[in-house]
Amino acid sequence: ILDVVKDKMTNQNNQHYITKVINGDTNAFAYLVDEYKNMVYSLAYKMTKNKEEAEEISQDTFIKAFKNLSKFKGDSKFSTWLYRIAYHTSLDAIKKNKKNNSNVEINEFTFNQIQSVENILEGIERKERSIILSGCLDKLPEEERSIIWMFYYDELSLKEITEITDFSEANLKVKLHRARKKLLAIVEENVEPEIIGHYGRK
């Protein structure tokens, strides 16, 4: 209930500043930038793995949002609308610079070891687990990396992610499942054996 109330207050607050900007008070846009700049930058960085590029994407995202603010009808949350712009701006940047792409080959043998990795991760402290996963996340291809980031780190709903990415919910579930498997396989390949040995003991 508290989350619902908080979301409602946030939406009302956002709409207040959006209305001010549309009515000519361009300075009011600074509030929206401050509110969501970390969210936008985090997504852009996770997709491109490049700080300078992520900063450029962030700037482009807010410029596009400012120019198209009158098109925001409130059908979804403002954060979802902005996330969508950031996601597609990031994809455009990646297409222009293919050298940033990374692909990880995952074989069937690795897939069979997924469950043991999940058990290990459950035993690791949350903060340490987050650091491990974040590092391994960078090794995923950008599309899968962004989906995992949205769902597990930003805790967006499947509905919100479908609005951002244009995937159908069924397609998104398949992609999310595959990305999660790949991520866990990468964790097993990259986590120090001592950590696995330590946390893997009952």
Coordinates of N, CA and C in Angstrom, one line a residue:
I1 N 0.8 -1.2 0.0 CA 0.0 0.0 0.0 C 0.9 1.3 0.0
L2 N 1.9 1.2 0.8 CA 2.8 2.4 0.9 C 3.5 2.7 -0.5
D3 N 3.8 1.6 -1.2 CA 4.4 1.8 -2.5 C 3.4 2.4 -3.5
V4 N 2.2 2.0 -3.4 CA 1.1 2.6 -4.3 C 0.9 4.1 -4.0
V5 N 0.9 4.4 -2.7 CA 0.8 5.8 -2.3 C 2.0 6.6 -2.8
K6 N 3.1 6.1 -2.6 CA 4.4 6.7 -3.0 C 4.4 7.0 -4.5
D7 N 4.0 6.0 -5.3 CA 3.9 6.1 -6.7 C 2.9 7.2 -7.2
K8 N 1.8 7.2 -6.5 CA 0.8 8.2 -6.8 C 1.3 9.6 -6.5
M9 N 2.0 9.8 -5.4 CA 2.5 11.1 -5.0 C 3.6 11.5 -6.0
T10 N 4.5 10.5 -6.4 CA 5.5 10.8 -7.4 C 4.9 11.2 -8.7
N11 N 3.9 10.5 -9.2 CA 3.2 10.8 -10.4 C 2.6 12.2 -10.4
Q12 N 2.0 12.6 -9.3 CA 1.4 13.9 -9.2 C 2.5 15.0 -9.2
N13 N 3.5 14.7 -8.5 CA 4.7 15.7 -8.4 C 5.3 15.9 -9.8
N14 N 5.5 14.8 -10.5 CA 6.1 14.8 -11.9 C 5.1 15.6 -12.8
Q15 N 3.8 15.3 -12.7 CA 2.9 16.0 -13.6 C 2.9 17.5 -13.3
H16 N 3.1 17.9 -12.1 CA 3.1 19.3 -11.7 C 4.2 20.0 -12.5
Y17 N 5.4 19.4 -12.5 CA 6.6 20.0 -13.1 C 6.5 19.9 -14.7
I18 N 5.9 18.8 -15.1 CA 5.7 18.6 -16.6 C 4.8 19.7 -17.1
T19 N 3.7 20.0 -16.4 CA 2.7 21.0 -16.7 C 3.4 22.4 -16.8
K20 N 4.3 22.7 -15.8 CA 5.0 23.9 -15.7 C 5.9 24.1 -16.9
V21 N 6.6 23.0 -17.3 CA 7.5 23.1 -18.5 C 6.7 23.4 -19.7
I22 N 5.6 22.7 -19.9 CA 4.8 22.8 -21.1 C 4.2 24.2 -21.2
N23 N 3.9 24.8 -20.0 CA 3.4 26.2 -20.0 C 4.4 27.3 -20.1
G24 N 5.7 26.8 -20.3 CA 6.7 27.8 -20.6 C 7.8 28.0 -19.5
D25 N 7.6 27.4 -18.4 CA 8.6 27.5 -17.3 C 9.7 26.4 -17.6
T26 N 10.6 26.6 -18.5 CA 11.6 25.6 -18.8 C 12.5 25.3 -17.7
N27 N 12.7 26.1 -16.7 CA 13.5 25.8 -15.5 C 13.0 24.7 -14.7
A28 N 11.7 24.5 -14.8 CA 11.1 23.4 -14.0 C 11.6 22.0 -14.5
F29 N 12.1 21.9 -15.7 CA 12.6 20.7 -16.2 C 13.8 20.2 -15.4
A30 N 14.5 21.1 -14.8 CA 15.7 20.7 -14.0 C 15.3 19.8 -12.9
Y31 N 14.1 19.9 -12.3 CA 13.6 19.0 -11.3 C 13.6 17.6 -11.8
L32 N 13.0 17.4 -13.0 CA 12.9 16.1 -13.6 C 14.3 15.5 -13.9
V33 N 15.2 16.3 -14.3 CA 16.5 15.9 -14.6 C 17.2 15.3 -13.3
D34 N 17.1 16.1 -12.3 CA 17.7 15.7 -11.0 C 17.1 14.5 -10.5
E35 N 15.8 14.3 -10.7 CA 15.1 13.2 -10.1 C 15.4 11.9 -10.8
Y36 N 15.7 11.9 -12.1 CA 15.9 10.7 -12.9 C 17.3 10.6 -13.6
K37 N 18.2 11.5 -13.4 CA 19.5 11.4 -14.1 C 20.3 10.1 -13.7
N38 N 20.2 9.7 -12.4 CA 20.9 8.5 -12.0 C 20.3 7.3 -12.7
M39 N 19.0 7.2 -12.8 CA 18.3 6.1 -13.4 C 18.7 6.0 -14.9
V40 N 18.7 7.1 -15.6 CA 19.0 7.1 -17.0 C 20.4 6.7 -17.2
Y41 N 21.3 7.3 -16.5 CA 22.8 7.1 -16.6 C 23.1 5.6 -16.4
S42 N 22.5 5.0 -15.3 CA 22.7 3.6 -15.0 C 22.4 2.7 -16.1
L43 N 21.2 2.9 -16.7 CA 20.8 2.1 -17.8 C 21.7 2.3 -19.0
A44 N 22.0 3.5 -19.3 CA 22.9 3.8 -20.5 C 24.3 3.1 -20.3
Y45 N 24.8 3.2 -19.1 CA 26.1 2.6 -18.8 C 26.1 1.1 -18.8
K46 N 25.0 0.5 -18.3 CA 24.9 -0.9 -18.3 C 24.8 -1.4 -19.8
M47 N 24.2 -0.7 -20.6 CA 24.0 -1.1 -22.0 C 25.3 -0.9 -22.8
T48 N 26.0 0.2 -22.6 CA 27.2 0.5 -23.4 C 28.5 0.2 -22.8
K49 N 28.5 0.1 -21.4 CA 29.8 -0.1 -20.7 C 30.8 0.9 -21.0
N50 N 30.4 2.1 -21.2 CA 31.3 3.2 -21.5 C 30.8 4.5 -20.8
K51 N 31.6 5.1 -19.9 CA 31.1 6.2 -19.1 C 30.8 7.4 -20.0
E52 N 31.7 7.8 -20.9 CA 31.5 8.9 -21.8 C 30.3 8.8 -22.6
E53 N 30.1 7.6 -23.2 CA 29.0 7.3 -24.0 C 27.7 7.4 -23.2
A54 N 27.7 6.9 -22.0 CA 26.6 6.9 -21.1 C 26.2 8.3 -20.8
E55 N 27.2 9.2 -20.6 CA 26.9 10.6 -20.3 C 26.2 11.2 -21.5
E56 N 26.7 10.9 -22.7 CA 26.1 11.5 -23.9 C 24.7 11.0 -24.2
I57 N 24.5 9.7 -23.9 CA 23.2 9.2 -24.0 C 22.2 9.8 -23.0
S58 N 22.7 10.0 -21.8 CA 21.9 10.7 -20.8 C 21.4 12.1 -21.3
Q59 N 22.4 12.8 -21.8 CA 22.1 14.2 -22.3 C 21.1 14.1 -23.4
D60 N 21.3 13.2 -24.4 CA 20.4 13.0 -25.5 C 19.0 12.6 -25.1
T61 N 19.0 11.8 -24.1 CA 17.7 11.3 -23.5 C 16.9 12.5 -23.0
F62 N 17.5 13.3 -22.2 CA 16.8 14.4 -21.6 C 16.4 15.5 -22.6
I63 N 17.3 15.7 -23.6 CA 16.9 16.6 -24.7 C 15.7 16.1 -25.5
K64 N 15.7 14.8 -25.8 CA 14.5 14.2 -26.5 C 13.2 14.3 -25.6
A65 N 13.4 14.0 -24.3 CA 12.3 14.1 -23.4 C 11.7 15.5 -23.3
F66 N 12.6 16.5 -23.3 CA 12.2 17.9 -23.2 C 11.4 18.3 -24.5
K67 N 12.0 17.9 -25.6 CA 11.3 18.3 -26.9 C 10.0 17.6 -27.1
N68 N 9.8 16.4 -26.5 CA 8.6 15.6 -26.7 C 7.7 15.6 -25.4
L69 N 7.9 16.4 -24.5 CA 7.2 16.4 -23.2 C 5.7 16.6 -23.4
S70 N 5.3 17.3 -24.4 CA 3.9 17.5 -24.6 C 3.2 16.3 -25.1
K71 N 4.0 15.3 -25.6 CA 3.4 14.0 -26.1 C 3.2 13.0 -24.9
F72 N 3.7 13.3 -23.7 CA 3.5 12.5 -22.6 C 2.1 12.6 -22.1
K73 N 1.3 11.6 -22.2 CA -0.1 11.7 -21.9 C -0.5 11.1 -20.5
G74 N 0.5 10.6 -19.8 CA 0.3 10.0 -18.5 C -0.3 8.6 -18.6
D75 N -0.3 8.0 -19.7 CA -0.8 6.6 -19.8 C 0.0 5.6 -19.0
S76 N 1.3 5.9 -18.9 CA 2.2 5.1 -18.1 C 2.9 6.1 -17.1
K77 N 3.7 5.6 -16.2 CA 4.5 6.4 -15.3 C 5.5 7.2 -16.1
F78 N 5.8 8.4 -15.7 CA 6.8 9.3 -16.4 C 8.1 8.5 -16.4
S79 N 8.5 7.9 -15.4 CA 9.8 7.2 -15.3 C 9.8 6.1 -16.4
T80 N 8.7 5.4 -16.6 CA 8.7 4.4 -17.7 C 8.8 5.0 -19.1
W81 N 8.2 6.1 -19.3 CA 8.2 6.9 -20.5 C 9.7 7.3 -20.8
L82 N 10.3 7.8 -19.7 CA 11.7 8.3 -19.9 C 12.7 7.1 -20.1
Y83 N 12.4 6.1 -19.4 CA 13.2 4.9 -19.5 C 13.2 4.3 -20.9
R84 N 12.0 4.4 -21.5 CA 11.9 4.0 -22.9 C 12.8 4.8 -23.8
I85 N 12.8 6.1 -23.6 CA 13.6 7.0 -24.5 C 15.1 6.6 -24.3
A86 N 15.5 6.4 -23.0 CA 16.9 6.1 -22.7 C 17.3 4.8 -23.3
Y87 N 16.4 3.8 -23.3 CA 16.6 2.5 -23.8 C 16.9 2.5 -25.3
H88 N 16.0 3.2 -26.0 CA 16.1 3.3 -27.5 C 17.3 4.2 -27.9
T89 N 17.6 5.2 -27.1 CA 18.7 6.1 -27.4 C 20.0 5.3 -27.3
S90 N 20.0 4.4 -26.2 CA 21.2 3.5 -26.0 C 21.4 2.6 -27.1
L91 N 20.3 2.0 -27.6 CA 20.3 1.0 -28.7 C 20.9 1.7 -30.0
D92 N 20.4 2.9 -30.2 CA 20.9 3.7 -31.4 C 22.4 3.9 -31.3
A93 N 22.9 4.2 -30.1 CA 24.3 4.5 -29.9 C 25.1 3.2 -30.1
I94 N 24.6 2.1 -29.7 CA 25.3 0.8 -29.8 C 25.4 0.4 -31.3
K95 N 24.3 0.6 -32.0 CA 24.3 0.3 -33.5 C 25.4 1.1 -34.2
K96 N 25.6 2.3 -33.7 CA 26.6 3.2 -34.4 C 28.0 2.8 -34.0
N97 N 28.1 2.0 -32.9 CA 29.4 1.7 -32.4 C 29.5 0.2 -32.0
K98 N 29.5 -0.6 -33.0 CA 29.4 -2.1 -32.8 C 30.5 -2.7 -32.0
K99 N 31.6 -2.0 -32.0 CA 32.8 -2.5 -31.3 C 32.6 -2.7 -29.8
N100 N 31.6 -2.0 -29.3 CA 31.3 -2.2 -27.9 C 30.5 -3.4 -27.5
N101 N 30.0 -4.1 -28.6 CA 29.2 -5.3 -28.3 C 30.1 -6.4 -27.8
S102 N 29.5 -7.2 -26.9 CA 30.2 -8.4 -26.4 C 29.2 -9.6 -26.4
N103 N 29.8 -10.7 -26.9 CA 28.9 -11.9 -26.9 C 29.6 -13.0 -26.2
V104 N 28.8 -13.7 -25.4 CA 29.3 -14.8 -24.6 C 28.8 -16.1 -25.0
E105 N 29.7 -17.0 -25.3 CA 29.2 -18.4 -25.8 C 28.9 -19.2 -24.5
I106 N 27.7 -19.7 -24.4 CA 27.3 -20.6 -23.3 C 27.0 -22.0 -23.9
N107 N 27.7 -23.0 -23.4 CA 27.4 -24.3 -23.9 C 26.5 -25.1 -23.0
E108 N 26.0 -26.2 -23.5 CA 25.0 -27.0 -22.8 C 25.5 -27.5 -21.5
F109 N 26.8 -27.8 -21.4 CA 27.4 -28.3 -20.2 C 27.3 -27.3 -19.1
T110 N 27.5 -26.0 -19.4 CA 27.4 -24.9 -18.5 C 26.0 -24.8 -18.0
F111 N 25.0 -24.9 -18.9 CA 23.6 -24.8 -18.4 C 23.2 -25.8 -17.4
N112 N 23.8 -27.0 -17.4 CA 23.5 -28.1 -16.5 C 24.0 -27.7 -15.1
Q113 N 24.9 -26.7 -15.0 CA 25.5 -26.4 -13.7 C 24.8 -25.2 -13.0
I114 N 23.8 -24.7 -13.7 CA 23.1 -23.5 -13.2 C 22.6 -23.6 -11.8
Q115 N 21.9 -24.7 -11.5 CA 21.3 -24.8 -10.2 C 22.3 -24.7 -9.0
S116 N 23.5 -25.2 -9.2 CA 24.5 -25.2 -8.2 C 25.0 -23.7 -8.0
V117 N 25.0 -23.0 -9.1 CA 25.4 -21.6 -9.0 C 24.4 -20.8 -8.2
E118 N 23.1 -21.0 -8.5 CA 22.0 -20.3 -7.8 C 22.1 -20.6 -6.3
N119 N 22.4 -21.8 -5.9 CA 22.5 -22.2 -4.5 C 23.6 -21.4 -3.9
I120 N 24.7 -21.3 -4.6 CA 25.9 -20.5 -4.1 C 25.5 -19.0 -3.9
L121 N 24.9 -18.5 -4.9 CA 24.5 -17.0 -4.8 C 23.6 -16.7 -3.6
E122 N 22.7 -17.7 -3.3 CA 21.8 -17.5 -2.2 C 22.5 -17.4 -0.9
G123 N 23.7 -18.1 -0.8 CA 24.4 -18.1 0.4 C 25.4 -16.9 0.6
I124 N 25.5 -16.1 -0.5 CA 26.4 -14.9 -0.4 C 25.6 -13.7 0.1
E125 N 26.3 -12.9 0.9 CA 25.7 -11.7 1.5 C 25.2 -10.9 0.3
R126 N 24.1 -10.2 0.6 CA 23.4 -9.4 -0.5 C 24.3 -8.4 -1.2
K127 N 25.1 -7.7 -0.4 CA 26.0 -6.6 -1.0 C 27.0 -7.3 -1.9
E128 N 27.6 -8.3 -1.4 CA 28.7 -9.0 -2.1 C 28.1 -9.7 -3.4
R129 N 26.9 -10.2 -3.2 CA 26.2 -10.9 -4.4 C 26.0 -9.8 -5.5
S130 N 25.6 -8.6 -5.0 CA 25.3 -7.6 -6.0 C 26.5 -7.2 -6.8
I131 N 27.7 -7.1 -6.1 CA 28.9 -6.7 -6.7 C 29.3 -7.8 -7.7
I132 N 29.2 -9.1 -7.3 CA 29.5 -10.2 -8.2 C 28.7 -10.2 -9.4
L133 N 27.4 -10.0 -9.2 CA 26.4 -10.1 -10.4 C 26.6 -8.9 -11.3
S134 N 26.9 -7.7 -10.7 CA 27.1 -6.5 -11.5 C 28.3 -6.7 -12.5
G135 N 29.4 -7.2 -11.9 CA 30.6 -7.4 -12.8 C 30.3 -8.5 -13.9
C136 N 29.6 -9.5 -13.5 CA 29.3 -10.6 -14.5 C 28.2 -10.1 -15.5
L137 N 27.4 -9.2 -15.1 CA 26.3 -8.6 -16.0 C 26.9 -7.9 -17.2
D138 N 28.1 -7.3 -17.0 CA 28.8 -6.6 -18.0 C 29.2 -7.5 -19.2
K139 N 29.3 -8.8 -18.9 CA 29.7 -9.7 -19.9 C 28.6 -10.2 -20.8
L140 N 27.3 -9.8 -20.5 CA 26.2 -10.2 -21.3 C 26.1 -9.3 -22.5
P141 N 25.5 -9.7 -23.6 CA 25.1 -8.8 -24.7 C 24.2 -7.7 -24.2
E142 N 24.2 -6.6 -24.9 CA 23.5 -5.4 -24.3 C 22.0 -5.6 -24.1
E143 N 21.4 -6.3 -25.0 CA 19.9 -6.4 -24.9 C 19.6 -7.2 -23.6
E144 N 20.3 -8.3 -23.4 CA 20.0 -9.2 -22.3 C 20.5 -8.5 -21.0
R145 N 21.5 -7.7 -21.1 CA 22.1 -7.0 -19.9 C 21.0 -6.0 -19.5
S146 N 20.4 -5.3 -20.4 CA 19.4 -4.2 -20.1 C 18.2 -4.8 -19.4
I147 N 17.7 -6.0 -20.0 CA 16.5 -6.6 -19.4 C 16.7 -7.0 -18.0
I148 N 17.9 -7.7 -17.8 CA 18.2 -8.1 -16.4 C 18.3 -6.9 -15.5
W149 N 18.9 -5.9 -15.9 CA 19.1 -4.7 -15.1 C 17.7 -4.1 -14.7
M150 N 16.8 -4.0 -15.7 CA 15.5 -3.4 -15.4 C 14.7 -4.2 -14.4
F151 N 14.8 -5.6 -14.7 CA 13.9 -6.4 -13.9 C 14.4 -6.7 -12.4
Y152 N 15.7 -6.9 -12.3 CA 16.3 -7.3 -11.0 C 16.8 -6.1 -10.2
Y153 N 17.4 -5.1 -10.9 CA 18.0 -4.0 -10.2 C 17.0 -2.9 -10.0
D154 N 16.4 -2.5 -11.1 CA 15.4 -1.4 -11.0 C 14.0 -1.9 -10.6
E155 N 13.9 -3.2 -10.6 CA 12.6 -3.8 -10.1 C 11.4 -3.3 -10.9
L156 N 11.6 -3.2 -12.2 CA 10.4 -2.8 -13.1 C 9.6 -4.0 -13.3
S157 N 8.3 -3.8 -13.5 CA 7.4 -4.9 -13.8 C 7.5 -5.4 -15.2
L158 N 7.0 -6.6 -15.5 CA 7.1 -7.1 -16.9 C 6.3 -6.1 -17.8
K159 N 5.2 -5.6 -17.4 CA 4.4 -4.7 -18.2 C 5.2 -3.4 -18.5
E160 N 5.9 -2.9 -17.5 CA 6.7 -1.7 -17.7 C 7.8 -2.0 -18.7
I161 N 8.5 -3.1 -18.6 CA 9.6 -3.5 -19.5 C 9.1 -3.7 -20.9
T162 N 7.9 -4.2 -21.1 CA 7.3 -4.4 -22.5 C 7.1 -3.0 -23.1
E163 N 6.6 -2.1 -22.3 CA 6.4 -0.7 -22.8 C 7.7 0.0 -23.2
I164 N 8.8 -0.3 -22.5 CA 10.1 0.3 -22.8 C 10.7 -0.3 -24.0
T165 N 10.7 -1.7 -24.1 CA 11.4 -2.4 -25.1 C 10.6 -2.7 -26.4
D166 N 9.3 -2.7 -26.3 CA 8.4 -3.1 -27.4 C 8.3 -4.6 -27.6
F167 N 8.9 -5.4 -26.7 CA 8.8 -6.8 -26.8 C 7.4 -7.2 -26.3
S168 N 6.8 -8.3 -26.8 CA 5.6 -8.8 -26.2 C 5.9 -9.4 -24.8
E169 N 4.9 -9.6 -24.0 CA 5.2 -10.1 -22.6 C 5.7 -11.6 -22.8
A170 N 5.2 -12.4 -23.7 CA 5.6 -13.8 -23.9 C 7.1 -13.8 -24.3
N171 N 7.4 -12.9 -25.3 CA 8.8 -12.8 -25.8 C 9.7 -12.4 -24.7
L172 N 9.3 -11.4 -23.9 CA 10.1 -10.9 -22.8 C 10.5 -11.9 -21.8
K173 N 9.5 -12.8 -21.5 CA 9.7 -13.8 -20.5 C 10.7 -14.8 -21.0
V174 N 10.7 -15.1 -22.3 CA 11.7 -16.1 -22.9 C 13.1 -15.4 -22.8
K175 N 13.1 -14.2 -23.2 CA 14.4 -13.5 -23.2 C 15.0 -13.3 -21.8
L176 N 14.1 -13.0 -20.8 CA 14.5 -12.9 -19.4 C 15.1 -14.2 -18.9
H177 N 14.4 -15.3 -19.3 CA 14.8 -16.6 -18.8 C 16.2 -17.0 -19.4
R178 N 16.3 -16.7 -20.7 CA 17.6 -17.0 -21.3 C 18.8 -16.2 -20.7
A179 N 18.4 -14.9 -20.5 CA 19.5 -14.0 -20.0 C 19.9 -14.4 -18.6
R180 N 18.9 -14.8 -17.8 CA 19.2 -15.2 -16.4 C 20.1 -16.5 -16.5
K181 N 19.8 -17.4 -17.3 CA 20.7 -18.6 -17.5 C 22.1 -18.2 -17.9
K182 N 22.2 -17.3 -18.8 CA 23.5 -16.9 -19.3 C 24.3 -16.2 -18.2
L183 N 23.6 -15.4 -17.4 CA 24.2 -14.6 -16.4 C 24.8 -15.6 -15.3
L184 N 24.0 -16.6 -14.9 CA 24.4 -17.5 -13.9 C 25.6 -18.4 -14.4
A185 N 25.6 -18.7 -15.7 CA 26.7 -19.4 -16.3 C 28.0 -18.6 -16.2
I186 N 27.8 -17.3 -16.5 CA 29.0 -16.4 -16.5 C 29.5 -16.3 -15.0
V187 N 28.6 -16.2 -14.1 CA 29.0 -16.2 -12.7 C 29.8 -17.4 -12.3
E188 N 29.4 -18.5 -12.7 CA 30.2 -19.7 -12.4 C 31.6 -19.7 -13.0
E189 N 31.7 -19.1 -14.2 CA 33.0 -19.1 -14.9 C 33.9 -18.0 -14.3
N190 N 33.3 -17.0 -13.7 CA 34.1 -15.9 -13.3 C 34.3 -15.7 -11.7
V191 N 33.5 -16.3 -11.0 CA 33.6 -16.2 -9.5 C 34.8 -17.0 -9.1
E192 N 35.6 -16.4 -8.2 CA 36.8 -17.1 -7.7 C 36.4 -18.5 -7.1
P193 N 37.2 -19.5 -7.4 CA 36.9 -20.9 -6.9 C 36.8 -20.9 -5.4
E194 N 37.7 -20.1 -4.7 CA 37.7 -20.0 -3.3 C 36.3 -19.6 -2.7
I195 N 35.7 -18.6 -3.4 CA 34.4 -18.1 -3.0 C 33.4 -19.2 -3.1
I196 N 33.4 -19.8 -4.3 CA 32.5 -20.9 -4.5 C 32.6 -22.0 -3.5
G197 N 33.9 -22.3 -3.2 CA 34.2 -23.4 -2.2 C 33.7 -23.0 -0.8
H198 N 33.9 -21.7 -0.4 CA 33.5 -21.2 0.9 C 32.0 -21.2 1.0
Y199 N 31.4 -20.5 0.1 CA 29.9 -20.3 0.2 C 29.1 -21.6 -0.2
G200 N 29.8 -22.5 -1.0 CA 29.1 -23.7 -1.4 C 29.0 -24.8 -0.4
R201 N 29.7 -24.6 0.7 CA 29.6 -25.6 1.8 C 28.4 -25.4 2.6
K202 N 27.8 -26.5 3.0 CA 26.6 -26.5 3.8 C 27.0 -26.3 5.3

